[in-house]
């Protein structure tokens, strides 16, 4: 299958096939770690007697064609066990968690326009639909994030090249759409950049500004979320033509962000002004080691960062690896340390557990999840057992 249409393995036709995660801070980590890990724990098993933490927590898998799968994972090894599935949702390839930890948000591609949905998390991680699906106003919805204030849900429409905002009700259900902003423009790649393709939407760590990463226009857009739920344009950061920015992640404390560029296999360090929201592009470097076969076709996808801001991780589709970067200069630089095999094929998404001691790689084509332990001092990844066999994945959201 062509990597250019990999985002919709069950669909054909150019342009509308792109789905994403996080992640900025990992698939829905914007809704988990960055939005308050302590409160998120309310949806999880209670601590064991004596104050020791529970030995298993839940991970939600966003899939293509198989609904949302709930797994338990061992907090020491990352070993996964399937628990249940909610199948009455179409291609929920990206997920995010509410600040309370009690509500899960998902994409739904059942209609011509994308939609977002909410689910209450019950005992054993079972899901119950909250309210109805709400249209995102554009085709090919690919990413969503919960605003840190817990009152708005943000989404990105890859196919349409637009971004949307919805209100969130007191029970967590998705309410009315309050904003829809259409991007305009194109890039030099005639197949991938014939028009705008918003691939990710996220906020900075404090929620002061909203950012949309657009692969089609080679730009990262900054917005301010107004009190009435509308997005006000602030600035645009232009990438190298043809870079194809896909996902970005913010440093947790320093004024920098890191952008994964899908089309030229680079990662860019951006400085960030927290007051104005303006991003400024800095140096870029390859996501593959020196000496890599020049014939390797590679498409970076997800990027995430350790909670202490010392290490950045990026997934390489094609090279089938996870790259580890050291953060240097107080956040102003990156140095590639190594790459490790992802434990499957086409690592669409990677995510760190809230404790930061585990990393999961959701391998879309291989239908596996690679599990790794993380050395907190060096950031090194060590495979923890065999890959977990599952279905075609869009993201893995550990809680």
Coordinates of C-alpha atoms in Angstrom, one line a residue:
X1 CA 0.0 0.0 0.0
X2 CA 1.3 3.4 -0.9
X3 CA 2.5 5.4 2.2
X4 CA 0.7 8.4 0.8
X5 CA -2.7 6.7 1.4
X6 CA -1.7 4.8 4.5
X7 CA -3.9 6.9 6.7
X8 CA -7.1 5.4 5.5
X9 CA -6.3 1.7 4.9
X10 CA -10.0 1.0 4.2
X11 CA -10.6 3.8 1.7
X12 CA -9.3 4.7 -1.7
X13 CA -8.7 8.0 -3.5
X14 CA -6.2 10.7 -3.1
X15 CA -6.2 13.5 -0.6
X16 CA -8.6 12.5 2.1
X17 CA -6.6 9.6 3.5
X18 CA -4.7 11.1 6.4
X19 CA -5.2 10.4 10.1
X20 CA -3.1 11.2 13.0
X21 CA -1.8 11.6 17.2
X22 CA -0.4 13.7 19.5
X23 CA 0.2 13.9 20.1
X24 CA 1.5 16.2 20.6
X25 CA 2.2 14.9 24.0
X26 CA 1.3 11.4 22.7
X27 CA -2.1 10.1 21.7
X28 CA -4.3 11.9 24.0
X29 CA -1.5 12.6 26.4
X30 CA -2.7 16.2 26.1
X31 CA -5.8 14.9 27.8
X32 CA -3.9 12.7 30.2
X33 CA -0.5 13.6 31.5
X34 CA -0.5 17.3 30.5
X35 CA -4.0 17.8 31.7
X36 CA -3.5 16.4 35.2
X37 CA -2.3 12.9 35.8
X38 CA -3.6 12.8 39.3
X39 CA -7.2 13.5 38.3
X40 CA -6.9 11.1 35.4
X41 CA -6.2 8.3 37.9
X42 CA -9.8 8.4 39.1
X43 CA -10.8 6.2 36.2
X44 CA -8.3 3.6 37.0
X45 CA -8.1 0.7 39.5
X46 CA -7.8 1.9 43.1
X47 CA -4.3 1.7 44.8
X48 CA -3.5 -1.6 46.5
X49 CA -3.5 -1.9 50.3
X50 CA -0.6 -0.2 52.0
X51 CA -0.6 2.7 49.6
X52 CA 1.3 0.8 46.9
X53 CA 0.2 1.8 43.3
X54 CA -2.0 -0.7 41.4
X55 CA -0.1 -3.1 39.2
X56 CA -2.3 -2.6 36.2
X57 CA -3.9 0.4 34.5
X58 CA -6.0 0.8 31.3
X59 CA -4.8 1.6 27.8
X60 CA -7.3 2.4 25.0
X61 CA -6.6 1.5 21.5
X62 CA -7.9 3.6 18.6
X63 CA -8.3 1.4 15.5
X64 CA -9.3 1.2 11.9
X65 CA -12.3 -1.0 11.6
X66 CA -12.4 -2.6 15.1
X67 CA -13.7 0.2 17.3
X68 CA -12.1 1.2 20.6
X69 CA -10.4 -1.6 22.4
X70 CA -9.8 -1.5 26.2
X71 CA -6.7 -3.2 27.5
X72 CA -5.1 -3.5 30.9
X73 CA -1.3 -3.1 31.0
X74 CA 1.3 -4.0 33.6
X75 CA 2.8 -0.8 35.0
X76 CA 6.3 -2.4 35.3
X77 CA 6.5 -4.3 32.0
X78 CA 3.9 -2.8 29.7
X79 CA 2.4 -6.3 29.1
X80 CA -1.1 -5.8 27.6
X81 CA -4.2 -7.9 28.1
X82 CA -7.4 -7.2 26.0
X83 CA -10.4 -6.6 28.2
X84 CA -13.3 -5.3 26.0
X85 CA -14.2 -3.4 22.8
X86 CA -16.7 -0.8 21.8
X87 CA -17.4 -1.4 18.2
X88 CA -20.3 1.0 17.4
X89 CA -17.9 3.7 16.2
X90 CA -16.2 4.0 12.8
X91 CA -12.4 4.2 12.5
X92 CA -11.8 5.9 15.9
X93 CA -8.1 6.3 15.0
X94 CA -7.3 8.9 17.5
X95 CA -8.4 9.3 21.2
X96 CA -8.0 11.8 24.0
X97 CA -8.8 11.7 27.7
X98 CA -10.8 14.3 29.7
X99 CA -8.9 16.1 32.6
X100 CA -11.1 14.1 35.0
X101 CA -10.0 10.8 33.6
X102 CA -13.7 9.7 33.4
X103 CA -14.4 10.5 29.8
X104 CA -12.8 9.3 26.6
X105 CA -13.1 11.3 23.3
X106 CA -12.8 9.7 19.8
X107 CA -13.0 10.4 16.1
X108 CA -15.9 8.9 14.2
X109 CA -15.8 8.7 10.4
X110 CA -19.2 7.2 9.7
X111 CA -20.4 10.1 7.6
X112 CA -19.1 12.3 4.8
X113 CA -18.0 14.8 7.3
X114 CA -15.9 13.8 10.3
X115 CA -17.3 13.6 13.8
X116 CA -16.2 13.5 17.4
X117 CA -17.8 11.5 20.2
X118 CA -17.6 11.1 24.0
X119 CA -17.7 7.9 26.1
X120 CA -18.0 7.5 29.8
X121 CA -15.3 5.2 31.2
X122 CA -16.9 2.6 33.6
X123 CA -15.8 -0.3 35.7
X124 CA -13.2 -2.4 34.0
X125 CA -12.6 0.3 31.4
X126 CA -15.8 -0.4 29.6
X127 CA -17.2 2.4 27.5
X128 CA -20.7 3.9 27.4
X129 CA -21.6 6.5 24.7
X130 CA -22.3 10.0 26.0
X131 CA -24.6 12.0 23.8
X132 CA -24.4 11.9 20.1
X133 CA -21.6 12.3 17.5
X134 CA -21.1 16.0 16.5
X135 CA -19.8 17.0 13.0
X136 CA -16.4 18.5 12.7
X137 CA -17.5 20.4 9.6
X138 CA -15.0 18.8 7.3
X139 CA -13.8 15.5 5.7
X140 CA -11.0 13.3 6.9
X141 CA -11.0 14.2 10.6
X142 CA -7.6 13.0 11.9
X143 CA -6.8 14.4 15.3
X144 CA -8.4 15.8 18.5
X145 CA -7.4 17.2 21.8
X146 CA -9.1 18.4 25.0
X147 CA -8.3 22.0 26.0
X148 CA -6.7 22.1 29.5
X149 CA -9.7 24.0 30.9
X150 CA -11.8 20.9 30.1
X151 CA -14.5 23.0 28.4
X152 CA -13.6 22.6 24.7
X153 CA -12.7 19.8 22.3
X154 CA -10.4 20.7 19.4
X155 CA -10.3 18.7 16.2
X156 CA -8.4 18.8 12.9
X157 CA -9.8 17.8 9.5
X158 CA -7.0 16.5 7.3
X159 CA -9.1 16.1 4.1
X160 CA -10.8 19.5 4.3
X161 CA -7.8 21.3 5.7
X162 CA -9.8 22.9 8.5
X163 CA -9.9 22.9 12.3
X164 CA -12.9 23.0 14.6
X165 CA -13.9 23.6 18.2
X166 CA -16.8 22.1 20.2
X167 CA -18.1 22.8 23.7
X168 CA -18.1 20.1 26.3
X169 CA -21.0 19.7 28.7
X170 CA -20.8 19.1 32.4
X171 CA -21.2 15.4 32.0
X172 CA -18.4 15.4 29.3
X173 CA -20.6 15.0 26.3
X174 CA -19.8 16.9 23.1
X175 CA -21.9 20.0 22.5
X176 CA -22.3 22.5 19.7
X177 CA -19.5 23.4 17.3
X178 CA -18.4 27.0 18.1
X179 CA -15.7 27.5 15.5
X180 CA -14.6 26.2 12.1
X181 CA -11.5 27.7 10.5
X182 CA -10.5 26.8 6.9
X183 CA -6.8 26.8 6.0
X184 CA -5.8 28.0 2.5
X185 CA -2.7 27.2 0.5
X186 CA -0.6 24.4 -0.9
X187 CA 3.0 23.1 -1.1
X188 CA 5.4 21.9 -3.7
X189 CA 4.5 18.2 -3.5
X190 CA 1.7 17.8 -6.1
X191 CA 0.3 14.6 -4.6
X192 CA 0.5 15.4 -0.9
X193 CA 0.3 19.2 -0.8
X194 CA -2.2 20.1 -3.5
X195 CA -4.2 21.9 -0.7
X196 CA -4.3 22.3 3.0
X197 CA -4.2 19.2 5.2
X198 CA -4.5 20.0 8.9
X199 CA -2.9 17.0 10.6
X200 CA -2.8 17.9 14.3
X201 CA -4.4 20.4 16.8
X202 CA -3.1 21.0 20.3
X203 CA -2.4 23.7 22.9
X204 CA 0.8 24.8 24.6
X205 CA 1.3 23.2 28.1
X206 CA -0.7 26.0 29.8
X207 CA -3.5 26.2 27.2
X208 CA -2.7 29.8 26.4
X209 CA -2.8 29.2 22.6
X210 CA -4.0 26.6 20.1
X211 CA -1.8 25.3 17.4
X212 CA -2.7 23.6 14.1
X213 CA 0.0 21.6 12.2
X214 CA -0.8 21.6 8.5
X215 CA 1.1 19.2 6.2
X216 CA -0.4 20.6 3.0
X217 CA 0.6 24.2 3.5
X218 CA 3.9 23.6 5.3
X219 CA 2.7 25.8 8.2
X220 CA 2.0 25.7 11.9
X221 CA -0.9 28.1 12.7
X222 CA -1.2 29.8 16.1
X223 CA -4.7 30.7 17.3
X224 CA -6.2 32.1 20.5
X225 CA -9.3 30.5 21.8
X226 CA -11.8 33.3 22.6
X227 CA -14.3 33.1 25.6
X228 CA -17.1 32.3 23.1
X229 CA -15.2 29.3 21.7
X230 CA -14.1 30.8 18.5
X231 CA -10.5 30.7 17.2
X232 CA -8.7 34.0 16.5
X233 CA -5.7 33.7 14.1
X234 CA -2.5 34.9 15.7
X235 CA 0.5 33.9 13.5
X236 CA 1.9 31.4 11.1
X237 CA 5.2 29.6 11.2
X238 CA 6.4 28.6 7.7
X239 CA 8.4 25.4 7.3
X240 CA 10.9 24.6 4.6
X241 CA 8.9 24.1 1.4
X242 CA 8.0 20.4 1.1
X243 CA 8.8 19.5 4.7
X244 CA 5.2 18.4 5.4
X245 CA 4.9 19.2 9.1
X246 CA 2.7 16.5 10.7
X247 CA 2.9 16.6 14.5
X248 CA 4.6 18.7 17.2
X249 CA 5.2 18.5 20.9
X250 CA 6.0 21.2 23.4
X251 CA 8.8 21.1 25.9
X252 CA 7.1 20.9 29.3
X253 CA 8.9 23.9 30.8
X254 CA 11.2 25.6 28.3
X255 CA 9.8 27.9 25.5
X256 CA 10.5 25.4 22.7
X257 CA 8.5 23.0 20.5
X258 CA 9.6 20.1 18.2
X259 CA 7.9 19.5 14.8
X260 CA 8.1 16.1 13.0
X261 CA 8.2 16.7 9.3
X262 CA 6.6 13.8 7.4
X263 CA 7.7 14.5 3.8
X264 CA 11.5 15.2 4.3
X265 CA 12.2 13.0 7.3
X266 CA 13.4 15.8 9.6
X267 CA 12.5 17.3 13.0
X268 CA 12.6 21.0 13.6
X269 CA 13.2 22.9 16.8
X270 CA 11.0 26.0 17.2
X271 CA 11.3 28.7 19.7
X272 CA 8.0 29.8 21.3
X273 CA 6.9 33.1 22.8
X274 CA 4.4 32.1 25.5
X275 CA 3.0 35.7 25.6
X276 CA 2.3 36.2 22.0
X277 CA 2.0 32.6 20.8
X278 CA 4.5 33.1 18.0
X279 CA 6.5 30.1 16.9
X280 CA 9.9 30.7 15.1
X281 CA 11.5 27.9 13.2
X282 CA 15.1 27.0 14.1
X283 CA 17.4 24.2 13.1
X284 CA 16.2 20.9 11.5
X285 CA 17.9 17.6 11.4
X286 CA 17.3 14.1 10.0
X287 CA 15.3 11.6 12.0
X288 CA 17.5 8.7 10.7
X289 CA 21.1 7.8 11.6
X290 CA 24.0 8.8 9.5
X291 CA 24.7 6.0 7.0
X292 CA 21.1 5.0 6.5
X293 CA 20.5 3.5 3.1
X294 CA 19.6 6.6 0.9
X295 CA 16.9 4.5 -0.8
X296 CA 15.0 4.1 2.5
X297 CA 11.5 5.7 2.1
X298 CA 10.6 7.1 5.5
X299 CA 7.7 9.1 6.9
X300 CA 8.0 10.4 10.4
X301 CA 4.7 10.3 12.3
X302 CA 4.4 10.8 16.1
X303 CA 6.7 12.8 18.4
X304 CA 6.6 12.9 22.2
X305 CA 8.8 14.1 25.0
X306 CA 9.7 12.8 28.5
X307 CA 8.0 14.6 31.4
X308 CA 11.4 16.1 32.5
X309 CA 12.0 17.5 29.0
X310 CA 15.3 15.6 28.6
X311 CA 14.4 13.2 25.8
X312 CA 12.3 13.4 22.6
X313 CA 11.1 10.3 20.8
X314 CA 9.9 10.1 17.2
X315 CA 8.4 7.2 15.2
X316 CA 9.8 6.5 11.7
X317 CA 7.5 4.7 9.3
X318 CA 9.4 3.0 6.6
X319 CA 12.6 2.7 8.6
X320 CA 10.3 1.0 11.2
X321 CA 12.0 2.5 14.2
X322 CA 11.8 4.8 17.1
X323 CA 14.4 7.6 17.3
X324 CA 15.7 8.9 20.6
X325 CA 17.0 12.5 20.8
X326 CA 18.7 14.2 23.7
X327 CA 17.4 17.7 24.4
X328 CA 20.3 20.1 24.6
X329 CA 20.8 23.8 25.3
X330 CA 18.0 24.1 27.7
X331 CA 15.5 23.0 25.0
X332 CA 17.1 24.8 22.1
X333 CA 18.6 21.8 20.4
X334 CA 18.3 18.1 19.7
X335 CA 20.9 15.4 19.3
X336 CA 20.0 12.0 17.8
X337 CA 21.2 9.3 20.1
X338 CA 19.9 6.1 18.4
X339 CA 17.0 4.3 16.8
X340 CA 15.5 1.0 17.9
X341 CA 13.1 -1.3 15.9
X342 CA 9.5 -0.5 16.7
X343 CA 8.3 -4.1 17.1
X344 CA 6.3 -4.2 13.9
X345 CA 5.5 -2.3 10.7
X346 CA 4.5 1.3 10.2
X347 CA 4.7 2.9 13.7
X348 CA 1.9 5.4 13.3
X349 CA 1.8 6.4 16.9
X350 CA 4.0 6.3 20.0
X351 CA 3.0 7.2 23.6
X352 CA 4.6 7.3 27.0
X353 CA 2.8 6.0 30.1
X354 CA 1.9 8.6 32.7
X355 CA 4.7 7.3 34.9
X356 CA 7.2 7.7 32.0
X357 CA 8.7 4.3 32.5
X358 CA 7.0 2.7 29.4
X359 CA 6.7 3.5 25.8
X360 CA 4.1 2.0 23.4
X361 CA 4.4 1.9 19.6
X362 CA 1.2 1.4 17.7
X363 CA 2.2 -0.3 14.5
X364 CA -0.6 0.2 12.0
X365 CA 0.4 -2.2 9.2
X366 CA 2.0 -4.8 11.5
X367 CA -1.1 -4.9 13.7
X368 CA 1.1 -5.0 16.8
X369 CA 2.1 -2.9 19.7
X370 CA 5.7 -2.7 20.6
X371 CA 6.3 -2.3 24.3
X372 CA 9.5 -0.8 25.8
X373 CA 10.8 0.1 29.2
X374 CA 12.4 3.6 29.5
X375 CA 15.6 4.2 31.4
X376 CA 14.8 7.4 33.3
X377 CA 18.5 8.5 33.4
X378 CA 19.5 7.8 29.8
X379 CA 16.1 7.8 28.0
X380 CA 17.2 4.4 26.4
X381 CA 14.4 2.1 25.2
X382 CA 14.6 -1.6 25.9
X383 CA 12.1 -4.0 24.4
X384 CA 9.9 -5.5 27.0
X385 CA 8.6 -8.9 25.8
X386 CA 7.3 -9.8 22.4
X387 CA 5.0 -7.3 20.5
X388 CA 1.3 -7.5 21.4
X389 CA -0.7 -8.8 18.5
X390 CA -3.9 -6.8 17.8
X391 CA -5.6 -5.0 14.8
X392 CA -4.8 -2.1 12.6
X393 CA -4.0 0.8 14.9
X394 CA -4.2 4.6 14.9
X395 CA -3.1 5.2 18.4
X396 CA -2.4 3.8 21.9
X397 CA -3.6 5.9 24.8
X398 CA -2.2 4.6 28.2
X399 CA -3.9 6.1 31.2

